[in-house]
Amino acid sequence: MFHQQLVRNVWCAGRNYADHAKEMKAEIPKAPVVFLKAGTSVTSGSVIHLPNWSKEIHHELEIAFWLNEKLEYSHFTLALDLTARDAQADAKKNGLPWTLAKSFTDSCPMGQWLDIDSVPSLETLQLELKINNETKQLGDVTDMLFNPQTLLNYIKDHFPVAPHDVILTGTPAGVGPLKNGDKLEAILRDKTRPANQPLLVCQWDVN
C-alpha cells in the first residue's frame, strides 16, 4: 500500500526546530512555514544520486507522516528532505521559488512505513542521522515548534490536502553537505523503548 508511486503531495514544514532556524540565520516562525516537494521526488531506493548541476546537496532528516482516507495520520517513517543549498541561496537572493532546490529527482528518500499504533504517543519519537558513523543530526518531537498534530491541523485548514499525501515535520540542527561515498544511517527511536531497540533504521549510500 505504501509504495512511493502512491504518494501525492509532500507538504513540508520549514524551520520547525528552533535550533535549525538559528543555524540557518532565519527567524523563528510564529506560525507553521509550509512548502511543497513534488510527490514524484519521493524514492524508496537505498542509493542517493547527487545531481550534477549542484555542488552543495544538504541532508535534512525528518519524520514523515502518511494521510489516510480520513485525512488522519495512519503511518510514519523517516525521510530526507534533500536540498540543493546553492540553488536555494540563489533563489532567496533573487526572490525566486525554491522548486529547483527542493523538488529535484529523488530528493525525498523515505524509509519503511510504520503503523501509527506502534508507539504510545508521537511525543516519544526521536530521530538521529549518522554519516560515516558520526552523528550529524539528533532531534526529538518535543523540540518541534509545532507538533505533528498542530502541523496537520494547520495544513488541512489552509491547503487542499488529499489521501496519500505526506507531511514532513521539519529537521533539527546539524544539516550539511553530502559527498560521493558517504554512508548514511538514519535511526528512529521510541523513548519508551531501550535505545538499542530502534523502531526503524534506514541506510543510504551517496553516489
Coordinates of C-alpha atoms in Angstrom, one line a residue:
M1 CA 0.0 0.0 0.0
F2 CA 2.8 2.4 0.8
H3 CA 4.8 2.2 -2.5
Q4 CA 6.3 5.6 -3.3
Q5 CA 4.2 5.8 -6.5
L6 CA 1.1 6.3 -4.4
V7 CA 2.4 9.5 -2.7
R8 CA 0.5 12.5 -4.0
N9 CA 1.6 15.8 -2.4
V10 CA 4.5 16.2 0.1
W11 CA 3.8 19.1 2.5
C12 CA 6.9 20.2 4.3
A13 CA 7.3 22.2 7.5
G14 CA 10.2 24.7 7.3
R15 CA 12.1 25.9 10.4
N16 CA 10.1 23.7 12.8
Y17 CA 13.1 23.2 15.1
A18 CA 14.4 26.4 16.7
D19 CA 18.0 25.2 16.6
H20 CA 17.8 24.7 12.8
A21 CA 16.2 28.1 12.3
K22 CA 19.1 29.6 14.2
E23 CA 21.8 27.7 12.3
M24 CA 20.2 29.0 9.0
K25 CA 20.2 32.5 10.4
A26 CA 16.4 32.6 10.0
E27 CA 13.7 34.0 12.2
I28 CA 11.8 31.6 14.4
P29 CA 8.3 31.4 12.9
K30 CA 5.2 32.3 14.8
A31 CA 3.1 30.1 12.6
P32 CA 4.0 27.0 10.5
V33 CA 6.0 27.6 7.4
V34 CA 4.8 25.2 4.7
F35 CA 6.2 24.4 1.2
L36 CA 5.8 21.6 -1.3
K37 CA 8.1 18.9 -2.6
A38 CA 6.8 17.0 -5.7
G39 CA 5.3 13.7 -4.9
T40 CA 7.4 12.3 -7.7
S41 CA 10.6 13.3 -5.9
V42 CA 9.9 10.5 -3.4
T43 CA 12.1 7.4 -3.7
S44 CA 12.4 4.2 -1.6
G45 CA 15.8 3.4 -3.0
S46 CA 19.0 2.9 -0.9
V47 CA 21.3 5.0 -3.1
I48 CA 21.3 8.8 -3.2
H49 CA 22.3 10.1 -6.6
L50 CA 23.7 13.6 -6.4
P51 CA 22.6 15.9 -9.3
N52 CA 25.5 17.1 -11.5
W53 CA 24.2 20.7 -11.6
S54 CA 24.6 21.3 -7.8
K55 CA 27.8 21.4 -5.8
E56 CA 26.0 21.5 -2.4
I57 CA 23.3 19.0 -1.7
H58 CA 22.5 19.1 2.0
H59 CA 20.9 16.4 4.2
E60 CA 17.8 17.2 6.3
L61 CA 16.4 14.3 8.3
E62 CA 12.7 14.5 9.1
I63 CA 9.8 12.4 10.4
A64 CA 7.2 11.9 7.8
F65 CA 3.5 11.1 8.2
W66 CA 1.1 9.5 5.8
L67 CA -2.5 10.7 5.5
N68 CA -5.2 8.0 5.2
E69 CA -8.7 8.3 3.6
K70 CA -9.9 10.3 6.6
L71 CA -7.0 12.7 6.3
E72 CA -5.6 11.5 9.5
Y73 CA -2.1 10.2 10.3
S74 CA -2.0 6.4 9.9
H75 CA 1.7 5.7 9.3
F76 CA 5.0 7.3 9.8
T77 CA 8.6 6.9 8.7
L78 CA 11.9 8.7 8.3
A79 CA 12.6 10.9 5.2
L80 CA 15.4 13.0 3.9
D81 CA 14.5 16.5 2.6
L82 CA 17.5 16.7 0.3
T83 CA 18.2 20.4 -0.5
A84 CA 20.4 22.0 -3.2
R85 CA 21.6 24.7 -0.9
D86 CA 23.4 26.6 -3.6
A87 CA 20.2 26.7 -5.7
Q88 CA 18.2 27.7 -2.6
A89 CA 20.6 30.5 -1.8
D90 CA 20.4 31.8 -5.4
A91 CA 16.6 31.6 -5.2
K92 CA 16.5 33.5 -2.0
K93 CA 18.8 36.2 -3.3
N94 CA 16.6 36.7 -6.4
G95 CA 13.2 36.3 -4.8
L96 CA 12.5 33.1 -6.8
P97 CA 10.7 29.9 -5.9
W98 CA 12.6 27.0 -4.2
T99 CA 11.4 24.3 -6.6
L100 CA 14.7 23.5 -8.1
A101 CA 16.4 23.4 -4.7
K102 CA 13.7 21.1 -3.1
S103 CA 12.0 19.0 -5.8
F104 CA 14.8 17.6 -8.0
T105 CA 14.6 13.9 -8.9
D106 CA 14.9 11.6 -6.0
S107 CA 15.2 14.5 -3.5
C108 CA 13.0 12.8 -0.9
P109 CA 14.2 9.3 0.1
M110 CA 11.9 7.6 2.5
G111 CA 12.1 4.5 4.7
Q112 CA 9.6 1.8 5.5
W113 CA 6.2 2.9 6.8
L114 CA 5.3 2.0 10.4
D115 CA 1.8 1.9 11.8
I116 CA 0.9 4.9 14.0
D117 CA -0.3 2.5 16.7
S118 CA 3.2 1.1 17.1
V119 CA 4.1 3.9 19.5
P120 CA 2.2 5.1 22.6
S121 CA 2.5 8.7 21.6
L122 CA 4.1 10.7 18.8
E123 CA 5.7 12.8 21.6
T124 CA 8.0 9.8 22.3
L125 CA 9.7 9.8 18.9
Q126 CA 13.4 10.7 18.4
L127 CA 15.4 10.9 15.2
E128 CA 19.2 10.6 14.6
L129 CA 21.3 10.8 11.4
K130 CA 24.8 9.4 11.3
I131 CA 27.1 9.9 8.3
N132 CA 30.1 7.6 8.1
N133 CA 29.3 6.6 11.7
E134 CA 29.4 10.1 13.1
T135 CA 26.2 11.7 14.5
K136 CA 25.2 14.8 12.5
Q137 CA 21.6 15.4 13.5
L138 CA 19.7 14.5 16.6
G139 CA 16.2 15.6 17.4
D140 CA 13.1 14.9 19.4
V141 CA 9.4 15.5 18.6
T142 CA 9.1 17.5 21.8
D143 CA 11.7 20.0 20.3
M144 CA 9.4 20.9 17.5
L145 CA 7.9 24.4 17.5
F146 CA 4.7 23.0 16.1
N147 CA 4.0 19.3 16.9
P148 CA 2.7 16.9 14.3
Q149 CA -1.0 17.3 15.1
T150 CA -0.7 21.1 15.0
L151 CA 1.0 20.9 11.6
L152 CA -1.7 18.6 10.3
N153 CA -4.5 21.0 11.5
Y154 CA -2.8 24.0 10.0
I155 CA -2.2 22.3 6.7
K156 CA -5.8 21.0 6.5
D157 CA -7.1 24.5 7.3
H158 CA -5.0 26.2 4.5
F159 CA -4.4 23.7 1.7
P160 CA -6.3 21.2 -0.4
V161 CA -4.9 18.0 1.2
A162 CA -5.8 14.6 -0.1
P163 CA -5.5 10.9 1.0
H164 CA -2.0 9.6 0.3
D165 CA -0.4 13.0 1.0
V166 CA 2.7 13.0 3.1
I167 CA 3.7 15.6 5.7
L168 CA 7.4 16.2 6.6
T169 CA 7.6 17.7 10.0
G170 CA 10.9 19.7 9.8
T171 CA 14.6 19.0 10.5
P172 CA 16.7 19.5 13.6
A173 CA 20.1 21.3 13.6
G174 CA 23.1 19.8 12.0
V175 CA 22.3 19.9 8.3
G176 CA 25.2 19.8 6.0
P177 CA 26.6 18.8 2.6
L178 CA 26.8 15.3 1.2
K179 CA 29.6 13.9 -1.0
N180 CA 30.1 10.8 -3.1
G181 CA 31.0 7.8 -0.9
D182 CA 29.1 9.0 2.2
K183 CA 27.2 6.3 4.1
L184 CA 24.1 7.5 5.9
E185 CA 22.3 5.7 8.7
A186 CA 19.0 7.2 10.0
I187 CA 17.5 5.9 13.2
L188 CA 14.0 6.4 14.6
R189 CA 13.5 5.6 18.3
D190 CA 10.7 5.5 20.8
K191 CA 11.8 6.9 24.2
T192 CA 9.7 4.3 26.0
R193 CA 11.9 1.5 24.5
P194 CA 15.6 0.7 25.1
A195 CA 17.9 2.8 22.9
N196 CA 19.3 -0.4 21.4
Q197 CA 15.8 -1.4 20.1
P198 CA 15.1 1.3 17.4
L199 CA 11.8 1.4 15.6
L200 CA 13.4 1.9 12.3
V201 CA 16.9 2.1 10.7
C202 CA 17.4 3.4 7.2
Q203 CA 20.6 3.2 5.3
W204 CA 21.6 5.1 2.2
D205 CA 24.8 5.3 0.1
V206 CA 25.7 8.5 -1.7
N207 CA 26.8 8.1 -5.3

